[in-house]
């Protein structure tokens, strides 16, 4: 996984959630709290999700093959999409089911009443540390971009996923504390069910948002606008007078495919055109901090015609 993939944030969240999951399960076994069980399963889901992100980062490093000639970079998006599914089903739907079950048969917390409060408060501290690590990792790559906008536009799935998971985990702990505290104060187990329901709804919303973002990445997203502009500006130089059209596609979070049709000097011979294309490739690689696969087609810009063959149109027929 590339450094920008946030390996440190993923590993920190993995160990934090593993410890939290164990503590929550102990608290649930001692108290029978619905909110504690929902939070326990939530932490198990988060732990498995972080393991999946690490596995995806590892598998993405495989070399290109005859079948996958552009490599395996986009497999990181596949694993991130699986994370969204697990968060939705194992985390969100289970918490909602547990809330319905507890609301149908409410009972107060009568034993070890101090345990869930202590466990949840300790979990808040650990989750805050994990979130702080994720924010620091995000700050290294997002610059001045607001956090939410960074999550929306990032082409690397790991840090946005961890940011959302850790934020959701902290909010879930607040909901769990509310449900458990109100149950202890009132003796009414339905408050515990309400806490579990709030956790479930929160996780479903986060999972749906993640699924939508990962789907867009799996379908294929272009370069970020600033990268697109930098590449287009870099193409033009000695021997290349303009860009007729250009398309970009992320082959992975740190890998970009660039395909461009460029205008060359009308009087240049084949050797001069080849040298101009080579120089343009060098400029493009220096313009953005990504691994690039570049295809450049030289052409001449022709005046617009009314006929069906127009060379300036991407994917369309070209004139002879």
PDB file of C-alpha atoms in Angstrom:
ATOM      1  CA  UNK A   1       0.000   0.000   0.000  1.00  0.00           C
ATOM      2  CA  UNK A   2       1.334   3.385  -0.881  1.00  0.00           C
ATOM      3  CA  UNK A   3       2.149   5.804   1.842  1.00  0.00           C
ATOM      4  CA  UNK A   4      -0.818   7.872   0.828  1.00  0.00           C
ATOM      5  CA  UNK A   5      -2.972   4.855   1.519  1.00  0.00           C
ATOM      6  CA  UNK A   6      -2.755   5.556   5.258  1.00  0.00           C
ATOM      7  CA  UNK A   7      -1.270   2.209   6.417  1.00  0.00           C
ATOM      8  CA  UNK A   8      -0.482   3.656   9.849  1.00  0.00           C
ATOM      9  CA  UNK A   9      -4.067   4.830  10.317  1.00  0.00           C
ATOM     10  CA  UNK A  10      -5.433   1.424   9.277  1.00  0.00           C
ATOM     11  CA  UNK A  11      -3.135  -0.522  11.632  1.00  0.00           C
ATOM     12  CA  UNK A  12      -3.857   1.840  14.536  1.00  0.00           C
ATOM     13  CA  UNK A  13      -7.599   1.473  13.994  1.00  0.00           C
ATOM     14  CA  UNK A  14      -7.242  -2.325  13.700  1.00  0.00           C
ATOM     15  CA  UNK A  15      -5.594  -2.791  17.087  1.00  0.00           C
ATOM     16  CA  UNK A  16      -7.789  -0.178  18.776  1.00  0.00           C
ATOM     17  CA  UNK A  17     -10.985  -1.826  17.551  1.00  0.00           C
ATOM     18  CA  UNK A  18      -9.771  -5.320  18.420  1.00  0.00           C
ATOM     19  CA  UNK A  19      -9.173  -4.292  22.032  1.00  0.00           C
ATOM     20  CA  UNK A  20     -12.449  -2.376  22.156  1.00  0.00           C
ATOM     21  CA  UNK A  21     -14.397  -5.344  20.754  1.00  0.00           C
ATOM     22  CA  UNK A  22     -13.072  -7.672  23.453  1.00  0.00           C
ATOM     23  CA  UNK A  23     -13.889  -5.183  26.215  1.00  0.00           C
ATOM     24  CA  UNK A  24     -17.404  -4.587  24.865  1.00  0.00           C
ATOM     25  CA  UNK A  25     -18.173  -8.289  24.612  1.00  0.00           C
ATOM     26  CA  UNK A  26     -17.113  -8.751  28.230  1.00  0.00           C
ATOM     27  CA  UNK A  27     -19.372  -5.852  29.186  1.00  0.00           C
ATOM     28  CA  UNK A  28     -22.288  -7.366  27.254  1.00  0.00           C
ATOM     29  CA  UNK A  29     -21.814 -10.810  28.846  1.00  0.00           C
ATOM     30  CA  UNK A  30     -21.863  -9.237  32.303  1.00  0.00           C
ATOM     31  CA  UNK A  31     -24.815  -6.875  31.771  1.00  0.00           C
ATOM     32  CA  UNK A  32     -26.899  -8.146  28.833  1.00  0.00           C
ATOM     33  CA  UNK A  33     -27.079  -4.584  27.477  1.00  0.00           C
ATOM     34  CA  UNK A  34     -28.430  -4.327  23.932  1.00  0.00           C
ATOM     35  CA  UNK A  35     -26.360  -1.243  23.229  1.00  0.00           C
ATOM     36  CA  UNK A  36     -23.241  -3.056  24.416  1.00  0.00           C
ATOM     37  CA  UNK A  37     -23.956  -5.984  22.086  1.00  0.00           C
ATOM     38  CA  UNK A  38     -24.578  -3.647  19.142  1.00  0.00           C
ATOM     39  CA  UNK A  39     -21.350  -1.806  19.880  1.00  0.00           C
ATOM     40  CA  UNK A  40     -19.479  -5.113  20.272  1.00  0.00           C
ATOM     41  CA  UNK A  41     -20.573  -6.322  16.842  1.00  0.00           C
ATOM     42  CA  UNK A  42     -19.802  -2.855  15.446  1.00  0.00           C
ATOM     43  CA  UNK A  43     -16.220  -3.127  16.704  1.00  0.00           C
ATOM     44  CA  UNK A  44     -15.888  -6.657  15.287  1.00  0.00           C
ATOM     45  CA  UNK A  45     -17.076  -5.330  11.910  1.00  0.00           C
ATOM     46  CA  UNK A  46     -14.589  -2.439  12.083  1.00  0.00           C
ATOM     47  CA  UNK A  47     -11.738  -4.796  12.982  1.00  0.00           C
ATOM     48  CA  UNK A  48     -12.494  -7.096  10.051  1.00  0.00           C
ATOM     49  CA  UNK A  49     -12.822  -4.063   7.780  1.00  0.00           C
ATOM     50  CA  UNK A  50      -9.361  -2.805   8.651  1.00  0.00           C
ATOM     51  CA  UNK A  51      -7.935  -6.274   8.019  1.00  0.00           C
ATOM     52  CA  UNK A  52      -9.619  -6.228   4.598  1.00  0.00           C
ATOM     53  CA  UNK A  53      -8.120  -2.822   3.768  1.00  0.00           C
ATOM     54  CA  UNK A  54      -4.646  -4.111   4.632  1.00  0.00           C
ATOM     55  CA  UNK A  55      -5.228  -7.228   2.532  1.00  0.00           C
ATOM     56  CA  UNK A  56      -6.443  -5.120  -0.390  1.00  0.00           C
ATOM     57  CA  UNK A  57      -3.348  -2.925  -0.174  1.00  0.00           C
ATOM     58  CA  UNK A  58      -1.121  -5.995  -0.165  1.00  0.00           C
ATOM     59  CA  UNK A  59      -2.837  -7.656  -3.136  1.00  0.00           C
ATOM     60  CA  UNK A  60      -2.761  -4.406  -5.130  1.00  0.00           C
ATOM     61  CA  UNK A  61       1.037  -4.609  -5.188  1.00  0.00           C
ATOM     62  CA  UNK A  62       1.061  -7.658  -7.453  1.00  0.00           C
ATOM     63  CA  UNK A  63       2.724  -7.177 -10.816  1.00  0.00           C
ATOM     64  CA  UNK A  64       0.676  -6.840 -13.984  1.00  0.00           C
ATOM     65  CA  UNK A  65      -0.154 -10.094 -15.748  1.00  0.00           C
ATOM     66  CA  UNK A  66      -1.246 -11.122 -19.214  1.00  0.00           C
ATOM     67  CA  UNK A  67      -4.874 -11.044 -18.052  1.00  0.00           C
ATOM     68  CA  UNK A  68      -4.589  -7.866 -15.956  1.00  0.00           C
ATOM     69  CA  UNK A  69      -2.186  -5.870 -18.082  1.00  0.00           C
ATOM     70  CA  UNK A  70      -2.711  -2.591 -16.197  1.00  0.00           C
ATOM     71  CA  UNK A  71      -2.013  -4.229 -12.841  1.00  0.00           C
ATOM     72  CA  UNK A  72      -4.128  -4.752  -9.734  1.00  0.00           C
ATOM     73  CA  UNK A  73      -4.337  -1.243  -8.290  1.00  0.00           C
ATOM     74  CA  UNK A  74      -8.133  -1.048  -8.428  1.00  0.00           C
ATOM     75  CA  UNK A  75      -8.481  -4.122  -6.215  1.00  0.00           C
ATOM     76  CA  UNK A  76      -8.183  -1.696  -3.300  1.00  0.00           C
ATOM     77  CA  UNK A  77     -11.573  -0.311  -4.343  1.00  0.00           C
ATOM     78  CA  UNK A  78     -13.026  -3.823  -4.376  1.00  0.00           C
ATOM     79  CA  UNK A  79     -11.975  -4.464  -0.786  1.00  0.00           C
ATOM     80  CA  UNK A  80     -13.239  -1.049   0.287  1.00  0.00           C
ATOM     81  CA  UNK A  81     -16.620  -1.877  -1.282  1.00  0.00           C
ATOM     82  CA  UNK A  82     -16.685  -5.141   0.698  1.00  0.00           C
ATOM     83  CA  UNK A  83     -16.007  -3.032   3.803  1.00  0.00           C
ATOM     84  CA  UNK A  84     -19.168  -1.030   3.077  1.00  0.00           C
ATOM     85  CA  UNK A  85     -21.190  -4.247   2.742  1.00  0.00           C
ATOM     86  CA  UNK A  86     -19.881  -5.608   6.060  1.00  0.00           C
ATOM     87  CA  UNK A  87     -20.525  -2.311   7.813  1.00  0.00           C
ATOM     88  CA  UNK A  88     -24.088  -2.284   6.456  1.00  0.00           C
ATOM     89  CA  UNK A  89     -24.958  -5.905   7.276  1.00  0.00           C
ATOM     90  CA  UNK A  90     -22.860  -7.010  10.242  1.00  0.00           C
ATOM     91  CA  UNK A  91     -22.843  -3.572  11.859  1.00  0.00           C
ATOM     92  CA  UNK A  92     -25.978  -1.633  10.894  1.00  0.00           C
ATOM     93  CA  UNK A  93     -28.612  -4.317  10.282  1.00  0.00           C
ATOM     94  CA  UNK A  94     -27.563  -6.361  13.312  1.00  0.00           C
ATOM     95  CA  UNK A  95     -27.806  -3.313  15.574  1.00  0.00           C
ATOM     96  CA  UNK A  96     -31.298  -2.562  14.220  1.00  0.00           C
ATOM     97  CA  UNK A  97     -32.361  -6.169  14.766  1.00  0.00           C
ATOM     98  CA  UNK A  98     -31.016  -6.111  18.306  1.00  0.00           C
ATOM     99  CA  UNK A  99     -32.896  -2.849  18.949  1.00  0.00           C
ATOM    100  CA  UNK A 100     -36.167  -4.395  17.729  1.00  0.00           C
ATOM    101  CA  UNK A 101     -35.559  -7.507  19.832  1.00  0.00           C
ATOM    102  CA  UNK A 102     -34.798  -5.490  22.976  1.00  0.00           C
ATOM    103  CA  UNK A 103     -37.737  -3.125  22.428  1.00  0.00           C
ATOM    104  CA  UNK A 104     -40.061  -6.125  22.111  1.00  0.00           C
ATOM    105  CA  UNK A 105     -38.738  -7.581  25.372  1.00  0.00           C
ATOM    106  CA  UNK A 106     -37.177  -4.730  27.404  1.00  0.00           C
ATOM    107  CA  UNK A 107     -35.406  -5.437  30.660  1.00  0.00           C
ATOM    108  CA  UNK A 108     -33.217  -3.202  32.820  1.00  0.00           C
ATOM    109  CA  UNK A 109     -29.540  -3.639  33.581  1.00  0.00           C
ATOM    110  CA  UNK A 110     -29.528  -5.174  37.069  1.00  0.00           C
ATOM    111  CA  UNK A 111     -25.993  -6.527  37.424  1.00  0.00           C
ATOM    112  CA  UNK A 112     -22.565  -4.994  36.971  1.00  0.00           C
ATOM    113  CA  UNK A 113     -24.209  -1.655  36.294  1.00  0.00           C
ATOM    114  CA  UNK A 114     -20.933   0.265  36.289  1.00  0.00           C
ATOM    115  CA  UNK A 115     -19.291  -2.004  33.676  1.00  0.00           C
ATOM    116  CA  UNK A 116     -20.934  -0.690  30.475  1.00  0.00           C
ATOM    117  CA  UNK A 117     -20.210   2.938  31.418  1.00  0.00           C
ATOM    118  CA  UNK A 118     -16.539   2.198  32.124  1.00  0.00           C
ATOM    119  CA  UNK A 119     -16.121   0.087  28.978  1.00  0.00           C
ATOM    120  CA  UNK A 120     -17.741   2.712  26.760  1.00  0.00           C
ATOM    121  CA  UNK A 121     -15.678   5.540  28.262  1.00  0.00           C
ATOM    122  CA  UNK A 122     -12.451   3.569  27.713  1.00  0.00           C
ATOM    123  CA  UNK A 123     -13.614   2.864  24.153  1.00  0.00           C
ATOM    124  CA  UNK A 124     -14.139   6.598  23.600  1.00  0.00           C
ATOM    125  CA  UNK A 125     -10.515   7.236  24.569  1.00  0.00           C
ATOM    126  CA  UNK A 126      -9.184   4.504  22.262  1.00  0.00           C
ATOM    127  CA  UNK A 127     -11.399   5.530  19.338  1.00  0.00           C
ATOM    128  CA  UNK A 128     -10.370   9.162  19.801  1.00  0.00           C
ATOM    129  CA  UNK A 129      -6.726   8.108  19.524  1.00  0.00           C
ATOM    130  CA  UNK A 130      -7.465   6.093  16.367  1.00  0.00           C
ATOM    131  CA  UNK A 131      -9.404   8.999  14.836  1.00  0.00           C
ATOM    132  CA  UNK A 132      -6.603  11.420  15.721  1.00  0.00           C
ATOM    133  CA  UNK A 133      -4.122   9.188  13.877  1.00  0.00           C
ATOM    134  CA  UNK A 134      -6.419   9.031  10.844  1.00  0.00           C
ATOM    135  CA  UNK A 135      -6.816  12.823  10.805  1.00  0.00           C
ATOM    136  CA  UNK A 136      -3.026  13.317  11.004  1.00  0.00           C
ATOM    137  CA  UNK A 137      -2.552  10.893   8.091  1.00  0.00           C
ATOM    138  CA  UNK A 138      -5.260  12.698   6.122  1.00  0.00           C
ATOM    139  CA  UNK A 139      -3.662  16.079   6.789  1.00  0.00           C
ATOM    140  CA  UNK A 140      -0.487  14.879   5.078  1.00  0.00           C
ATOM    141  CA  UNK A 141      -2.302  14.491   1.751  1.00  0.00           C
ATOM    142  CA  UNK A 142      -5.372  16.715   1.827  1.00  0.00           C
ATOM    143  CA  UNK A 143      -3.626  20.082   2.200  1.00  0.00           C
ATOM    144  CA  UNK A 144      -6.232  22.777   2.812  1.00  0.00           C
ATOM    145  CA  UNK A 145      -9.123  20.723   1.446  1.00  0.00           C
ATOM    146  CA  UNK A 146     -11.959  20.429   4.007  1.00  0.00           C
ATOM    147  CA  UNK A 147     -12.260  16.941   5.506  1.00  0.00           C
ATOM    148  CA  UNK A 148     -15.662  16.118   3.978  1.00  0.00           C
ATOM    149  CA  UNK A 149     -14.603  17.341   0.548  1.00  0.00           C
ATOM    150  CA  UNK A 150     -11.399  15.319   0.883  1.00  0.00           C
ATOM    151  CA  UNK A 151     -13.410  12.169   1.645  1.00  0.00           C
ATOM    152  CA  UNK A 152     -15.641  12.812  -1.383  1.00  0.00           C
ATOM    153  CA  UNK A 153     -12.866  13.484  -3.891  1.00  0.00           C
ATOM    154  CA  UNK A 154     -10.047  11.244  -2.649  1.00  0.00           C
ATOM    155  CA  UNK A 155      -8.967   8.521  -5.077  1.00  0.00           C
ATOM    156  CA  UNK A 156      -7.408   6.518  -2.231  1.00  0.00           C
ATOM    157  CA  UNK A 157     -10.028   4.525  -0.300  1.00  0.00           C
ATOM    158  CA  UNK A 158      -8.215   3.695   2.944  1.00  0.00           C
ATOM    159  CA  UNK A 159      -8.014   7.053   4.743  1.00  0.00           C
ATOM    160  CA  UNK A 160     -11.605   8.130   3.862  1.00  0.00           C
ATOM    161  CA  UNK A 161     -12.905   4.741   5.032  1.00  0.00           C
ATOM    162  CA  UNK A 162     -11.008   4.951   8.326  1.00  0.00           C
ATOM    163  CA  UNK A 163     -12.081   8.563   8.887  1.00  0.00           C
ATOM    164  CA  UNK A 164     -15.746   7.643   8.408  1.00  0.00           C
ATOM    165  CA  UNK A 165     -15.485   4.450  10.465  1.00  0.00           C
ATOM    166  CA  UNK A 166     -13.754   6.132  13.398  1.00  0.00           C
ATOM    167  CA  UNK A 167     -16.129   9.092  13.331  1.00  0.00           C
ATOM    168  CA  UNK A 168     -19.081   6.713  13.216  1.00  0.00           C
ATOM    169  CA  UNK A 169     -17.564   4.682  16.038  1.00  0.00           C
ATOM    170  CA  UNK A 170     -17.273   7.745  18.276  1.00  0.00           C
ATOM    171  CA  UNK A 171     -20.851   8.808  17.555  1.00  0.00           C
ATOM    172  CA  UNK A 172     -21.978   5.230  18.129  1.00  0.00           C
ATOM    173  CA  UNK A 173     -20.303   5.238  21.532  1.00  0.00           C
ATOM    174  CA  UNK A 174     -22.141   8.442  22.413  1.00  0.00           C
ATOM    175  CA  UNK A 175     -25.430   6.796  21.414  1.00  0.00           C
ATOM    176  CA  UNK A 176     -24.499   3.698  23.419  1.00  0.00           C
ATOM    177  CA  UNK A 177     -23.634   5.777  26.491  1.00  0.00           C
ATOM    178  CA  UNK A 178     -26.952   7.591  26.182  1.00  0.00           C
ATOM    179  CA  UNK A 179     -28.957   4.366  25.937  1.00  0.00           C
ATOM    180  CA  UNK A 180     -27.146   2.643  28.798  1.00  0.00           C
ATOM    181  CA  UNK A 181     -27.215   5.723  31.047  1.00  0.00           C
ATOM    182  CA  UNK A 182     -30.948   6.288  30.537  1.00  0.00           C
ATOM    183  CA  UNK A 183     -31.618   2.607  31.191  1.00  0.00           C
ATOM    184  CA  UNK A 184     -29.664   2.778  34.460  1.00  0.00           C
ATOM    185  CA  UNK A 185     -31.411   6.007  35.493  1.00  0.00           C
ATOM    186  CA  UNK A 186     -34.982   5.010  34.597  1.00  0.00           C
ATOM    187  CA  UNK A 187     -34.811   1.229  34.850  1.00  0.00           C
ATOM    188  CA  UNK A 188     -36.507   1.077  31.442  1.00  0.00           C
ATOM    189  CA  UNK A 189     -34.730  -1.236  28.991  1.00  0.00           C
ATOM    190  CA  UNK A 190     -36.355   0.489  26.021  1.00  0.00           C
ATOM    191  CA  UNK A 191     -33.777   3.284  26.298  1.00  0.00           C
ATOM    192  CA  UNK A 192     -31.121   0.643  25.685  1.00  0.00           C
ATOM    193  CA  UNK A 193     -33.027  -0.382  22.560  1.00  0.00           C
ATOM    194  CA  UNK A 194     -33.158   3.236  21.388  1.00  0.00           C
ATOM    195  CA  UNK A 195     -29.378   3.491  21.770  1.00  0.00           C
ATOM    196  CA  UNK A 196     -28.920   0.334  19.710  1.00  0.00           C
ATOM    197  CA  UNK A 197     -31.314   1.639  17.021  1.00  0.00           C
ATOM    198  CA  UNK A 198     -29.409   4.928  16.780  1.00  0.00           C
ATOM    199  CA  UNK A 199     -26.145   2.997  16.336  1.00  0.00           C
ATOM    200  CA  UNK A 200     -27.735   0.863  13.609  1.00  0.00           C
ATOM    201  CA  UNK A 201     -29.096   3.825  11.657  1.00  0.00           C
ATOM    202  CA  UNK A 202     -25.750   5.612  11.878  1.00  0.00           C
ATOM    203  CA  UNK A 203     -23.875   2.603  10.508  1.00  0.00           C
ATOM    204  CA  UNK A 204     -26.359   2.091   7.674  1.00  0.00           C
ATOM    205  CA  UNK A 205     -25.981   5.730   6.580  1.00  0.00           C
ATOM    206  CA  UNK A 206     -22.161   5.519   6.648  1.00  0.00           C
ATOM    207  CA  UNK A 207     -22.189   2.195   4.798  1.00  0.00           C
ATOM    208  CA  UNK A 208     -24.463   3.505   2.042  1.00  0.00           C
ATOM    209  CA  UNK A 209     -22.280   6.596   1.610  1.00  0.00           C
ATOM    210  CA  UNK A 210     -19.152   4.443   1.376  1.00  0.00           C
ATOM    211  CA  UNK A 211     -20.790   2.050  -1.091  1.00  0.00           C
ATOM    212  CA  UNK A 212     -21.740   4.947  -3.385  1.00  0.00           C
ATOM    213  CA  UNK A 213     -18.204   6.370  -3.290  1.00  0.00           C
ATOM    214  CA  UNK A 214     -16.543   2.990  -3.884  1.00  0.00           C
ATOM    215  CA  UNK A 215     -18.942   2.203  -6.740  1.00  0.00           C
ATOM    216  CA  UNK A 216     -17.854   5.399  -8.469  1.00  0.00           C
ATOM    217  CA  UNK A 217     -14.203   4.408  -8.072  1.00  0.00           C
ATOM    218  CA  UNK A 218     -14.865   0.888  -9.371  1.00  0.00           C
ATOM    219  CA  UNK A 219     -16.618   2.246 -12.450  1.00  0.00           C
ATOM    220  CA  UNK A 220     -13.588   4.471 -13.011  1.00  0.00           C
ATOM    221  CA  UNK A 221     -12.860   8.074 -12.059  1.00  0.00           C
ATOM    222  CA  UNK A 222     -10.743  10.592 -13.914  1.00  0.00           C
ATOM    223  CA  UNK A 223      -7.770  12.445 -12.457  1.00  0.00           C
ATOM    224  CA  UNK A 224      -8.414  15.144  -9.898  1.00  0.00           C
ATOM    225  CA  UNK A 225      -9.108  18.517 -11.586  1.00  0.00           C
ATOM    226  CA  UNK A 226      -5.756  19.955 -10.509  1.00  0.00           C
ATOM    227  CA  UNK A 227      -3.932  16.897 -11.871  1.00  0.00           C
ATOM    228  CA  UNK A 228      -5.934  17.036 -15.090  1.00  0.00           C
ATOM    229  CA  UNK A 229      -5.001  20.698 -15.586  1.00  0.00           C
ATOM    230  CA  UNK A 230      -1.336  20.068 -14.747  1.00  0.00           C
ATOM    231  CA  UNK A 231      -1.087  17.212 -17.231  1.00  0.00           C
ATOM    232  CA  UNK A 232      -2.803  19.159 -20.006  1.00  0.00           C
ATOM    233  CA  UNK A 233      -0.491  22.107 -19.445  1.00  0.00           C
ATOM    234  CA  UNK A 234       2.554  19.825 -19.455  1.00  0.00           C
ATOM    235  CA  UNK A 235       1.664  18.224 -22.790  1.00  0.00           C
ATOM    236  CA  UNK A 236       2.176  21.434 -24.750  1.00  0.00           C
ATOM    237  CA  UNK A 237       5.809  22.164 -25.501  1.00  0.00           C
ATOM    238  CA  UNK A 238       8.415  21.933 -28.211  1.00  0.00           C
ATOM    239  CA  UNK A 239       6.846  20.102 -31.157  1.00  0.00           C
ATOM    240  CA  UNK A 240       3.386  19.838 -29.532  1.00  0.00           C
ATOM    241  CA  UNK A 241       1.287  22.926 -30.145  1.00  0.00           C
ATOM    242  CA  UNK A 242      -1.986  21.973 -28.445  1.00  0.00           C
ATOM    243  CA  UNK A 243      -4.116  19.179 -26.954  1.00  0.00           C
ATOM    244  CA  UNK A 244      -6.916  18.086 -29.269  1.00  0.00           C
ATOM    245  CA  UNK A 245      -8.514  15.952 -26.594  1.00  0.00           C
ATOM    246  CA  UNK A 246      -7.388  14.036 -23.506  1.00  0.00           C
ATOM    247  CA  UNK A 247      -8.873  11.389 -21.216  1.00  0.00           C
ATOM    248  CA  UNK A 248      -7.615  10.157 -17.840  1.00  0.00           C
ATOM    249  CA  UNK A 249      -8.586   7.158 -15.731  1.00  0.00           C
ATOM    250  CA  UNK A 250      -7.392   6.008 -12.324  1.00  0.00           C
ATOM    251  CA  UNK A 251      -6.067   2.442 -12.573  1.00  0.00           C
ATOM    252  CA  UNK A 252      -5.611   2.577  -8.817  1.00  0.00           C
ATOM    253  CA  UNK A 253      -5.338   5.259  -6.139  1.00  0.00           C
ATOM    254  CA  UNK A 254      -1.745   6.071  -7.142  1.00  0.00           C
ATOM    255  CA  UNK A 255      -1.844   5.002 -10.797  1.00  0.00           C
ATOM    256  CA  UNK A 256      -3.243   6.994 -13.704  1.00  0.00           C
ATOM    257  CA  UNK A 257      -3.865   6.201 -17.349  1.00  0.00           C
ATOM    258  CA  UNK A 258      -3.420   9.201 -19.666  1.00  0.00           C
ATOM    259  CA  UNK A 259      -4.590   9.031 -23.287  1.00  0.00           C
ATOM    260  CA  UNK A 260      -4.272  12.128 -25.461  1.00  0.00           C
ATOM    261  CA  UNK A 261      -4.470  13.196 -29.067  1.00  0.00           C
ATOM    262  CA  UNK A 262      -2.153  16.136 -29.626  1.00  0.00           C
ATOM    263  CA  UNK A 263      -1.480  18.574 -32.414  1.00  0.00           C
ATOM    264  CA  UNK A 264       2.035  18.482 -33.812  1.00  0.00           C
ATOM    265  CA  UNK A 265       3.839  20.757 -36.220  1.00  0.00           C
ATOM    266  CA  UNK A 266       2.602  20.194 -39.771  1.00  0.00           C
ATOM    267  CA  UNK A 267       6.091  20.305 -41.268  1.00  0.00           C
ATOM    268  CA  UNK A 268       7.802  17.960 -38.756  1.00  0.00           C
ATOM    269  CA  UNK A 269       9.100  14.638 -40.008  1.00  0.00           C
ATOM    270  CA  UNK A 270       8.533  11.302 -38.223  1.00  0.00           C
ATOM    271  CA  UNK A 271      11.699  11.570 -36.148  1.00  0.00           C
ATOM    272  CA  UNK A 272      10.830  15.047 -34.933  1.00  0.00           C
ATOM    273  CA  UNK A 273       7.289  13.985 -34.064  1.00  0.00           C
ATOM    274  CA  UNK A 274       8.597  10.986 -32.103  1.00  0.00           C
ATOM    275  CA  UNK A 275      11.009  13.225 -30.199  1.00  0.00           C
ATOM    276  CA  UNK A 276       8.212  15.698 -29.427  1.00  0.00           C
ATOM    277  CA  UNK A 277       6.021  12.884 -28.054  1.00  0.00           C
ATOM    278  CA  UNK A 278       8.869  11.557 -25.907  1.00  0.00           C
ATOM    279  CA  UNK A 279       9.509  15.020 -24.508  1.00  0.00           C
ATOM    280  CA  UNK A 280       5.806  15.460 -23.767  1.00  0.00           C
ATOM    281  CA  UNK A 281       5.773  12.187 -21.813  1.00  0.00           C
ATOM    282  CA  UNK A 282       8.692  13.368 -19.701  1.00  0.00           C
ATOM    283  CA  UNK A 283       6.912  16.649 -18.923  1.00  0.00           C
ATOM    284  CA  UNK A 284       3.697  14.806 -18.022  1.00  0.00           C
ATOM    285  CA  UNK A 285       5.479  12.457 -15.602  1.00  0.00           C
ATOM    286  CA  UNK A 286       7.077  15.450 -13.887  1.00  0.00           C
ATOM    287  CA  UNK A 287       3.763  17.289 -13.562  1.00  0.00           C
ATOM    288  CA  UNK A 288       1.977  14.982 -11.081  1.00  0.00           C
ATOM    289  CA  UNK A 289       3.155  12.703  -8.229  1.00  0.00           C
ATOM    290  CA  UNK A 290       1.521   9.557  -9.654  1.00  0.00           C
ATOM    291  CA  UNK A 291       2.568   6.430 -11.503  1.00  0.00           C
ATOM    292  CA  UNK A 292       1.503   7.088 -15.098  1.00  0.00           C
ATOM    293  CA  UNK A 293       0.691   4.968 -18.106  1.00  0.00           C
ATOM    294  CA  UNK A 294       0.722   7.320 -21.105  1.00  0.00           C
ATOM    295  CA  UNK A 295      -0.536   6.943 -24.656  1.00  0.00           C
ATOM    296  CA  UNK A 296      -0.160   9.930 -26.968  1.00  0.00           C
ATOM    297  CA  UNK A 297      -1.419  10.042 -30.551  1.00  0.00           C
ATOM    298  CA  UNK A 298       0.011  12.770 -32.795  1.00  0.00           C
ATOM    299  CA  UNK A 299      -2.382  14.445 -35.233  1.00  0.00           C
ATOM    300  CA  UNK A 300      -3.037  17.644 -37.134  1.00  0.00           C
ATOM    301  CA  UNK A 301      -5.830  19.950 -36.125  1.00  0.00           C
ATOM    302  CA  UNK A 302      -8.223  20.302 -39.018  1.00  0.00           C
ATOM    303  CA  UNK A 303     -10.942  22.869 -39.536  1.00  0.00           C
ATOM    304  CA  UNK A 304     -14.439  21.743 -38.593  1.00  0.00           C
ATOM    305  CA  UNK A 305     -16.358  20.058 -41.410  1.00  0.00           C
ATOM    306  CA  UNK A 306     -19.969  19.124 -41.947  1.00  0.00           C
ATOM    307  CA  UNK A 307     -19.120  15.543 -42.858  1.00  0.00           C
ATOM    308  CA  UNK A 308     -19.280  12.556 -40.469  1.00  0.00           C
ATOM    309  CA  UNK A 309     -15.524  12.157 -40.106  1.00  0.00           C
ATOM    310  CA  UNK A 310     -14.043  14.542 -37.563  1.00  0.00           C
ATOM    311  CA  UNK A 311     -10.604  13.719 -36.166  1.00  0.00           C
ATOM    312  CA  UNK A 312     -10.966  15.963 -33.090  1.00  0.00           C
ATOM    313  CA  UNK A 313     -13.737  13.852 -31.562  1.00  0.00           C
ATOM    314  CA  UNK A 314     -12.650  11.186 -29.046  1.00  0.00           C
ATOM    315  CA  UNK A 315     -13.672   7.687 -30.055  1.00  0.00           C
ATOM    316  CA  UNK A 316     -15.039   8.803 -33.417  1.00  0.00           C
ATOM    317  CA  UNK A 317     -13.775   8.180 -36.944  1.00  0.00           C
ATOM    318  CA  UNK A 318     -10.786  10.112 -38.218  1.00  0.00           C
ATOM    319  CA  UNK A 319     -10.176  11.558 -41.584  1.00  0.00           C
ATOM    320  CA  UNK A 320      -7.480  10.114 -43.771  1.00  0.00           C
TER     321      UNK A 320
END
